[in-house]
CSV table of C-alpha atoms in Angstrom, one decimal:
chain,number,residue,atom,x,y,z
E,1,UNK,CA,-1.3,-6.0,24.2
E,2,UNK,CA,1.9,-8.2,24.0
E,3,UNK,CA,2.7,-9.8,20.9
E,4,UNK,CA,2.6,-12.9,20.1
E,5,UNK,CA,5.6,-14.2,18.2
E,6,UNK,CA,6.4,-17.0,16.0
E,7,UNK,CA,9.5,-18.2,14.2
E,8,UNK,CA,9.7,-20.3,11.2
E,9,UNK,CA,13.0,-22.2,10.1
E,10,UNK,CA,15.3,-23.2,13.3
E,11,UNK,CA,18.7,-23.5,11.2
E,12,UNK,CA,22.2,-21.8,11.9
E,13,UNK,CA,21.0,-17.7,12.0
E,14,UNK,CA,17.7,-18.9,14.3
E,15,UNK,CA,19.9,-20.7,16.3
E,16,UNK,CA,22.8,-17.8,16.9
E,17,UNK,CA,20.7,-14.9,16.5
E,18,UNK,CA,17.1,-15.0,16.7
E,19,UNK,CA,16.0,-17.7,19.3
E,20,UNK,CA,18.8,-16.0,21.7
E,21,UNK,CA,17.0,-13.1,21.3
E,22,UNK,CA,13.6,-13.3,20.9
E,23,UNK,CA,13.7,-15.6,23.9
E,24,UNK,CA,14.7,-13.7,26.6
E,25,UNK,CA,12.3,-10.6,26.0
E,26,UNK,CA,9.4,-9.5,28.2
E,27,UNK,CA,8.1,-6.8,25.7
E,28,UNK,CA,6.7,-9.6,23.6
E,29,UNK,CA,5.7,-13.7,23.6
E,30,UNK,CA,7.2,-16.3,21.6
E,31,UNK,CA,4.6,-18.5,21.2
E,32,UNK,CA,6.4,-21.6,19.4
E,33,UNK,CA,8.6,-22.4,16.2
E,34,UNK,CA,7.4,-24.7,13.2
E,35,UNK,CA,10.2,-26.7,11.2
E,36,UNK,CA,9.6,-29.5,8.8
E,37,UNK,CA,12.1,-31.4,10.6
E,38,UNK,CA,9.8,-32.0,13.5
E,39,UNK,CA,12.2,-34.2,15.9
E,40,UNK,CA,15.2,-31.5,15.4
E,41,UNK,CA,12.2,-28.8,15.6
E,42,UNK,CA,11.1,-30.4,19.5
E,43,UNK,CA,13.9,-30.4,21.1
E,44,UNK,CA,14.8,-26.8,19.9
E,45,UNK,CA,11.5,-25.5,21.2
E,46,UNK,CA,11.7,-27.8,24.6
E,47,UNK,CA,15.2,-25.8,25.4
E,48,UNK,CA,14.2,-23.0,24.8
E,49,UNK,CA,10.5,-24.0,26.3
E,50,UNK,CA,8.4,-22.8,23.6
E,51,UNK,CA,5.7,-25.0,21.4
E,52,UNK,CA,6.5,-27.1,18.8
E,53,UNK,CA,4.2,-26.5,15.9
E,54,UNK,CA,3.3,-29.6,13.7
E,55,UNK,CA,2.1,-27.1,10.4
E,56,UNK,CA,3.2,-23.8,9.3
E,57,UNK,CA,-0.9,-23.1,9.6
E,58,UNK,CA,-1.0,-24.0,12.8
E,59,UNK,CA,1.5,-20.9,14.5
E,60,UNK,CA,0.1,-18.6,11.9
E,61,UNK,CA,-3.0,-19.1,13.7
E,62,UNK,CA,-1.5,-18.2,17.1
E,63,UNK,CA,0.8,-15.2,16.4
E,64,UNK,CA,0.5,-11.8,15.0
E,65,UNK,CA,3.8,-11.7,13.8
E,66,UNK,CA,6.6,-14.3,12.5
E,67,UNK,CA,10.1,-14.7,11.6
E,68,UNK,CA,11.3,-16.6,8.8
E,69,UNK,CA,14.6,-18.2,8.7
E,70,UNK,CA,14.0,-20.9,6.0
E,71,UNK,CA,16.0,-21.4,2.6
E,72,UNK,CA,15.2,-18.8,0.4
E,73,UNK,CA,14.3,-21.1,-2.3
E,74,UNK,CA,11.1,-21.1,0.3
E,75,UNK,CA,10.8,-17.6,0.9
E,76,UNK,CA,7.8,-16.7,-1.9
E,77,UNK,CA,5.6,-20.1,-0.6
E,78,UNK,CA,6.4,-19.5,3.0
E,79,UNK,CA,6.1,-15.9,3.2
E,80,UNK,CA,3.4,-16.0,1.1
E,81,UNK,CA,1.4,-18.2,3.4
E,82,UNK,CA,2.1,-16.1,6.2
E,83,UNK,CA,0.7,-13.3,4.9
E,84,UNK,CA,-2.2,-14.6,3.1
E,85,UNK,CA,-3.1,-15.9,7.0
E,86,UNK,CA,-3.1,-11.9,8.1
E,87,UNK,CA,0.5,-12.4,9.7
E,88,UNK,CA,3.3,-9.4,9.5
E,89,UNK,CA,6.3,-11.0,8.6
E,90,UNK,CA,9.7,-10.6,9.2
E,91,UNK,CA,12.3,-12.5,6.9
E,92,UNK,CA,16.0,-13.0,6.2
E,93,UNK,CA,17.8,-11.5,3.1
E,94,UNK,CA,16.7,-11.6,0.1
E,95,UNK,CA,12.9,-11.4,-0.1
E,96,UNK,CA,12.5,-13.9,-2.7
E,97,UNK,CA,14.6,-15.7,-5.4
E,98,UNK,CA,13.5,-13.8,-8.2
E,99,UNK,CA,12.7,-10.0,-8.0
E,100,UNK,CA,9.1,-11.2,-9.7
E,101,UNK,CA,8.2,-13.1,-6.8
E,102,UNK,CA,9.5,-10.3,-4.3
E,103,UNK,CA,7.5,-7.9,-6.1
E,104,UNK,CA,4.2,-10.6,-5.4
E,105,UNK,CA,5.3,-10.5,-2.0
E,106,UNK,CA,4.7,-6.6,-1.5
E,107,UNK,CA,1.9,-6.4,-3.2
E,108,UNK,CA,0.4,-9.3,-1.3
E,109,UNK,CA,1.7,-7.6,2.0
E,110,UNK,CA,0.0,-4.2,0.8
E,111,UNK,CA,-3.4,-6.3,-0.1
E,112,UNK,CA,-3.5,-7.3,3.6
E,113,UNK,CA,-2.2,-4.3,5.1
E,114,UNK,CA,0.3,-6.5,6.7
E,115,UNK,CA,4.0,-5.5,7.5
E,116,UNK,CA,6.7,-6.9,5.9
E,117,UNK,CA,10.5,-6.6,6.9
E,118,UNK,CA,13.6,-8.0,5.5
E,119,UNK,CA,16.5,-7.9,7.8
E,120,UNK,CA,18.9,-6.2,6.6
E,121,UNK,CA,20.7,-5.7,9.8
E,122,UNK,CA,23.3,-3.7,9.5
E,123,UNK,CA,21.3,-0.9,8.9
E,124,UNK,CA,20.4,-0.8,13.1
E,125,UNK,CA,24.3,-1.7,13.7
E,126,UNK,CA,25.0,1.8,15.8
E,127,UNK,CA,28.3,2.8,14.3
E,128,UNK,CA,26.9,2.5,11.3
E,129,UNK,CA,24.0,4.7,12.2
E,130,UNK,CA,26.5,6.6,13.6
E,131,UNK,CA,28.3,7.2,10.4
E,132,UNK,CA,25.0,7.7,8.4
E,133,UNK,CA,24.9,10.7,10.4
E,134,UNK,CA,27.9,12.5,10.4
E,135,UNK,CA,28.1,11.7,6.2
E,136,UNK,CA,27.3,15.4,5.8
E,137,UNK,CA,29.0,16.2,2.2
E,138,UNK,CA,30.4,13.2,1.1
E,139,UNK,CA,32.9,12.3,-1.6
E,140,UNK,CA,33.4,9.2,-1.3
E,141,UNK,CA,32.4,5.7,0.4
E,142,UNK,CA,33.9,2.2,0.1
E,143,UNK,CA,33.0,-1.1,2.3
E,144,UNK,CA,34.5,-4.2,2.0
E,145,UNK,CA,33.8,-7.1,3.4
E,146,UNK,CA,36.2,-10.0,2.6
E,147,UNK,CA,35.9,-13.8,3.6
E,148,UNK,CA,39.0,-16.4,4.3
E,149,UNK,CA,37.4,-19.4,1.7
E,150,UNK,CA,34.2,-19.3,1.3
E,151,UNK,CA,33.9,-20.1,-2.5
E,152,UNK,CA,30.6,-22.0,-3.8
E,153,UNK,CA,29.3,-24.6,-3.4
E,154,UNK,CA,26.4,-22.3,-4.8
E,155,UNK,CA,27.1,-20.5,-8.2
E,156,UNK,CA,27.7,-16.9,-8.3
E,157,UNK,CA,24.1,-15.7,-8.7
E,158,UNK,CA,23.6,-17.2,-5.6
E,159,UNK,CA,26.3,-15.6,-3.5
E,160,UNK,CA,25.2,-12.4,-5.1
E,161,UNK,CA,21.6,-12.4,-3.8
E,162,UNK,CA,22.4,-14.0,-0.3
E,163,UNK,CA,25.8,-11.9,0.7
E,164,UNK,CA,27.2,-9.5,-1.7
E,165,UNK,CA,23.6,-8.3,-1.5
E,166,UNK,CA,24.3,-7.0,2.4
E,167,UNK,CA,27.1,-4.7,1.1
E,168,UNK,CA,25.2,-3.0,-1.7
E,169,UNK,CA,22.4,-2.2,0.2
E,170,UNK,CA,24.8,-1.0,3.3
E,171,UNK,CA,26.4,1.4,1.2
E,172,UNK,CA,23.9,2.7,-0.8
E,173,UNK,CA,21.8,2.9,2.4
E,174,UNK,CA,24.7,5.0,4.2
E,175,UNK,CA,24.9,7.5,1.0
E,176,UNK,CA,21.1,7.7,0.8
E,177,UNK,CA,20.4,11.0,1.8
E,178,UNK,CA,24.0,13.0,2.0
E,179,UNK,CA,24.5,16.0,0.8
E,180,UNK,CA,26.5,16.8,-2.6
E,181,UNK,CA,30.1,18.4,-2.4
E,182,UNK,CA,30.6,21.6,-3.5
E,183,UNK,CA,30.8,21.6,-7.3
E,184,UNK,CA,29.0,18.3,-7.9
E,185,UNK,CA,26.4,18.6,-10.1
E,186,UNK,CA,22.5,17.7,-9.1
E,187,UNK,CA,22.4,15.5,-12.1
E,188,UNK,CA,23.8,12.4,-9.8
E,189,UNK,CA,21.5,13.0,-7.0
E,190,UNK,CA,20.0,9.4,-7.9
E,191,UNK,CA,22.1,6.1,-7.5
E,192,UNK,CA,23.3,4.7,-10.7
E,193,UNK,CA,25.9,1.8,-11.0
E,194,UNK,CA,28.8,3.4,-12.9
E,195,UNK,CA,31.0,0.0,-13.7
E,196,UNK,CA,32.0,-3.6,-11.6
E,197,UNK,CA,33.7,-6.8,-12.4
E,198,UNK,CA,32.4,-10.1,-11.1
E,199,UNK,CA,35.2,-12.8,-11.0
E,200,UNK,CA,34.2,-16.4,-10.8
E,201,UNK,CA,36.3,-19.7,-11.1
E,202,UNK,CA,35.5,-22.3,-14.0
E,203,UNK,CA,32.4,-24.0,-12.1
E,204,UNK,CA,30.8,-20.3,-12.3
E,205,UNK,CA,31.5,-19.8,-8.3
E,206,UNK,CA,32.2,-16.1,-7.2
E,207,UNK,CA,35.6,-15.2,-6.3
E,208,UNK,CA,35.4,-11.6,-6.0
E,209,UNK,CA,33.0,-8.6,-7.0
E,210,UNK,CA,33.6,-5.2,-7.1
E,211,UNK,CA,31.6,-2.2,-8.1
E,212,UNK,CA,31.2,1.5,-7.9
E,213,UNK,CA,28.5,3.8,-7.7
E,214,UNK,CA,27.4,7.3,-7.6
E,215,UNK,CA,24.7,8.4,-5.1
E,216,UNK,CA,23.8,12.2,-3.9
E,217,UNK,CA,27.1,13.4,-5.4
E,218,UNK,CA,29.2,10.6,-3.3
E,219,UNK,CA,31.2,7.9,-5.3
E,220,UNK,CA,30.6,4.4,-3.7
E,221,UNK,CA,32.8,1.1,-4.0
E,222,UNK,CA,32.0,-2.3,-2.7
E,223,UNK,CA,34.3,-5.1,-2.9
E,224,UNK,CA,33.8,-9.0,-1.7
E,225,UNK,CA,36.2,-11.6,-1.9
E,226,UNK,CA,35.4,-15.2,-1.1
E,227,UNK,CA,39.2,-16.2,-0.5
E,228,UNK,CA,41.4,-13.3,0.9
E,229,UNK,CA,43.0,-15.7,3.2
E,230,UNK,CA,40.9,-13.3,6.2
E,231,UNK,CA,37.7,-12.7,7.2
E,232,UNK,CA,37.0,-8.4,8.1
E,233,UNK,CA,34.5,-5.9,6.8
E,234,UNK,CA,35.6,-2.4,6.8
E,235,UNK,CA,33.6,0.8,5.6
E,236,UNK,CA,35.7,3.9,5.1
E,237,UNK,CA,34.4,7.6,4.3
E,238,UNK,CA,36.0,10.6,3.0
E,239,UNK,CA,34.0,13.8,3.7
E,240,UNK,CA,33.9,17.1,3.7
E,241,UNK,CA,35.9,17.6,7.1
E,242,UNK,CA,36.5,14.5,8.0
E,243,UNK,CA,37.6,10.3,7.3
E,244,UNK,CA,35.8,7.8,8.7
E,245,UNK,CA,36.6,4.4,9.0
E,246,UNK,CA,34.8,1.4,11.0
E,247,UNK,CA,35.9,-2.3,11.3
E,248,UNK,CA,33.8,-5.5,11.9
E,249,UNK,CA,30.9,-2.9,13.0
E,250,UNK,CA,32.5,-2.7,16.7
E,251,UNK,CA,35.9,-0.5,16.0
E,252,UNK,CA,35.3,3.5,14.9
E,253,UNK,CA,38.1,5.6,13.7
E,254,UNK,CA,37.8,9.3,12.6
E,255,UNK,CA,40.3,12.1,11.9
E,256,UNK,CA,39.2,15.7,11.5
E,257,UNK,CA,41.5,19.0,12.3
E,258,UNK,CA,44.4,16.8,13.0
E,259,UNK,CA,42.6,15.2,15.9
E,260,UNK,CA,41.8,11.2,15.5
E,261,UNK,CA,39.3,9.6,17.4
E,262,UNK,CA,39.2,6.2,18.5
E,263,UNK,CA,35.8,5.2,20.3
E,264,UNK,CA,35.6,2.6,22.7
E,265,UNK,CA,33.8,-0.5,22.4
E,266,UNK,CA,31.3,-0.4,25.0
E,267,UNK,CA,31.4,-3.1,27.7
E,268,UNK,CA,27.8,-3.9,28.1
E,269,UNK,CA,27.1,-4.3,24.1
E,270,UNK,CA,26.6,-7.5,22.8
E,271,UNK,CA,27.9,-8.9,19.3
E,272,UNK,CA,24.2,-9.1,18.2
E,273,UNK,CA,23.7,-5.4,19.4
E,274,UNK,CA,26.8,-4.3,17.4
E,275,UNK,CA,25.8,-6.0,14.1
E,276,UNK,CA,22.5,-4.6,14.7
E,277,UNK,CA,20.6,-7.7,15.1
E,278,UNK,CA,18.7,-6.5,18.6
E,279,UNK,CA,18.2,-3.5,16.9
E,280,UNK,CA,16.4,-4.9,13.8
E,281,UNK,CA,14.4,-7.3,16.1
E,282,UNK,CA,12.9,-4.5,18.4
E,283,UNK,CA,12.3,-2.2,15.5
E,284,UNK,CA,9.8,-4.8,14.1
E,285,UNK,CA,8.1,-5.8,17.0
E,286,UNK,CA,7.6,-2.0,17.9
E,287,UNK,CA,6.5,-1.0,14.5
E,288,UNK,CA,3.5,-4.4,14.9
E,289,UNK,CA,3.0,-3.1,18.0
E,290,UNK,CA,2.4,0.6,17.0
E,291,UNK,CA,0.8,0.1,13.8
E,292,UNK,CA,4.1,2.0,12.0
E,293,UNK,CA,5.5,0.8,8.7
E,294,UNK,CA,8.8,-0.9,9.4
E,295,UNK,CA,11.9,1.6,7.8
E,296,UNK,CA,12.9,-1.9,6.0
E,297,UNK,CA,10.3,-2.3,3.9
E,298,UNK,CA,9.2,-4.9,1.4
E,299,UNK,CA,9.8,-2.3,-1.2
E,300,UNK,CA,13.2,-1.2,0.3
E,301,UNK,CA,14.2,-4.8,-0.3
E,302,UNK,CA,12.7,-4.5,-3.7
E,303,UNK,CA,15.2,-1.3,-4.5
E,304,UNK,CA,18.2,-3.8,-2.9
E,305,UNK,CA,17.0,-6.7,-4.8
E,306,UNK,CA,17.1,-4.8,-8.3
E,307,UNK,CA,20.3,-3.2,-8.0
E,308,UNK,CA,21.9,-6.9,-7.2
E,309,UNK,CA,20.1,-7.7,-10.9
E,310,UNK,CA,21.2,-4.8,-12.5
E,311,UNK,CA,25.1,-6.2,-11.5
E,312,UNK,CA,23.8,-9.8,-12.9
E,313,UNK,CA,22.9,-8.1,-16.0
E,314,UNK,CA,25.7,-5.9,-16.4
């Protein structure tokens, strides 16, 4: 059976990313795209030469799965529709605006034994898979990812939820499951957020956030700032044998026995592919198609989502 595809919100990501991609696939059908700006929504959709839906209702009706890229001040209506109309979903970062209304979310999801994904796609970006792999015993863990001026105009709650929330779950998400150094007590198995500073400006904007974590024995850092004058994201490892360190998801650097290793970029890899965007895309579609829960879970986003409130709190 091919699946039928929808896509909801046709602003900046689902113009780069998803449309590009979901568009030139055999493996499934996009069906059509709904946006409340209808005359922006058409000629989207006659591009790319897919239907323009009128009401959200109306491609729930014709897909088994959609994508939502709306605001996510929409997220808990939209989503919530979706579902209730027996549709997986798949939607950007974060699930909802509140961690109340993500939790909803799940449960409704589990209610209609529906899938629900949230695409945190960095977690299907292959070097970093690649380094999830080769953590073995870590020690430690830092990624940064820095922008030239991106300060406001939302406040810093905002920013939070919508970006910093990428790097948290990234490095937690790379940790998850290494193994403790030798000497490093069983008690810290479990991440806990050990300290952090959030900076902001007199309007309450974020200028930079920075906080450190221990998970499975391994120290973690993350670190945004919104005006470093340059725009990179860098993870770096030191492990048991080895240092790691990637840039911009495309560049991987590792030293072990007095041997470095550079690998090359290959030639035939997209940008999306490298940031893990094709990857997250054909994960959902496979896990609809196969009736397997999707590794990025509702309730993964959930865990993501509380840490990002614990930092808020803190």
């Amino acid at each position: 059976m091919t699946i039928r595809i929808g896509i909801v919100g046709l602003g900046g990501i689902a113009q780069k990313v998803y449309l590009p991609l979901l568009c030139r696939a055999d493996q499934w059908r996009v069906v059509g795209a709904f946006s409340p700006n209808q005359s922006k929504a058409r000629v989207l959709c006659d591009s790319y030469r897919i239907t323009c839906f009128s009401t959200l209702d109306a491609l729930a009706a014709d897909c088994d799965a959609v994508f939502v890229h709306t605001s996510t001040d929409t997220h808990f209506s939209v989503v919530g529709q979706l579902l209730a109309r027996g549709v997986h979903v798949y939607v950007d970062k974060p699930l909802a605006s509140t961690l109340e209304q993500a939790q909803q979310l799940v449960e409704l999801a589990a209610r209609k034994r529906r899938f629900l994904m949230v695409g945190f796609n960095r977690r299907f970006a292959p070097l970093y898979q690649r380094l999830k792999q080769n953590l073995g015993q870590a020690a430690s863990l830092r990624m940064d990812k820095h922008l030239a001026d991106s300060i406001g105009p939302q406040d810093a709650r905002f920013t939070l939820l919508d970006d910093y929330l990428h790097v948290v779950d990234t490095a937690l998400w790379l940790a998850d499951g290494a193994s403790a150094s030798v000497g490093v007590s069983a008690v810290s198995q479990g991440p806990t957020l050990s300290g952090g500073v959030v900076h902001c400006n007199p309007a309450g904007q974020m200028l930079y956030a920075e906080h450190h974590f221990i998970s499975h024995g391994c120290s973690l850092t993350t670190s945004m700032h919104r005006q470093a004058g340059s725009q990179c994201e860098t993870v770096s490892a030191v492990t048991s044998g080895a240092i790691y360190r990637i840039e911009e998801m495309r560049l991987w650097r590792s030293e072990s026995q007095g041997m470095i290793t550079e690998l090359p970029v290959p030639a035939w890899q997209t940008i999306l592919t490298q940031r893990g965007f094709t990857g997250a895309v054909a994960h959902f579609i496979e896990s609809v198609g196969n009736q397997t829960a999707p590794c990025v879970s509702g309730e993964q986003a959930l865990l993501a989502q509380s840490w990002v409130e614990r930092i808020l709190a803190q």
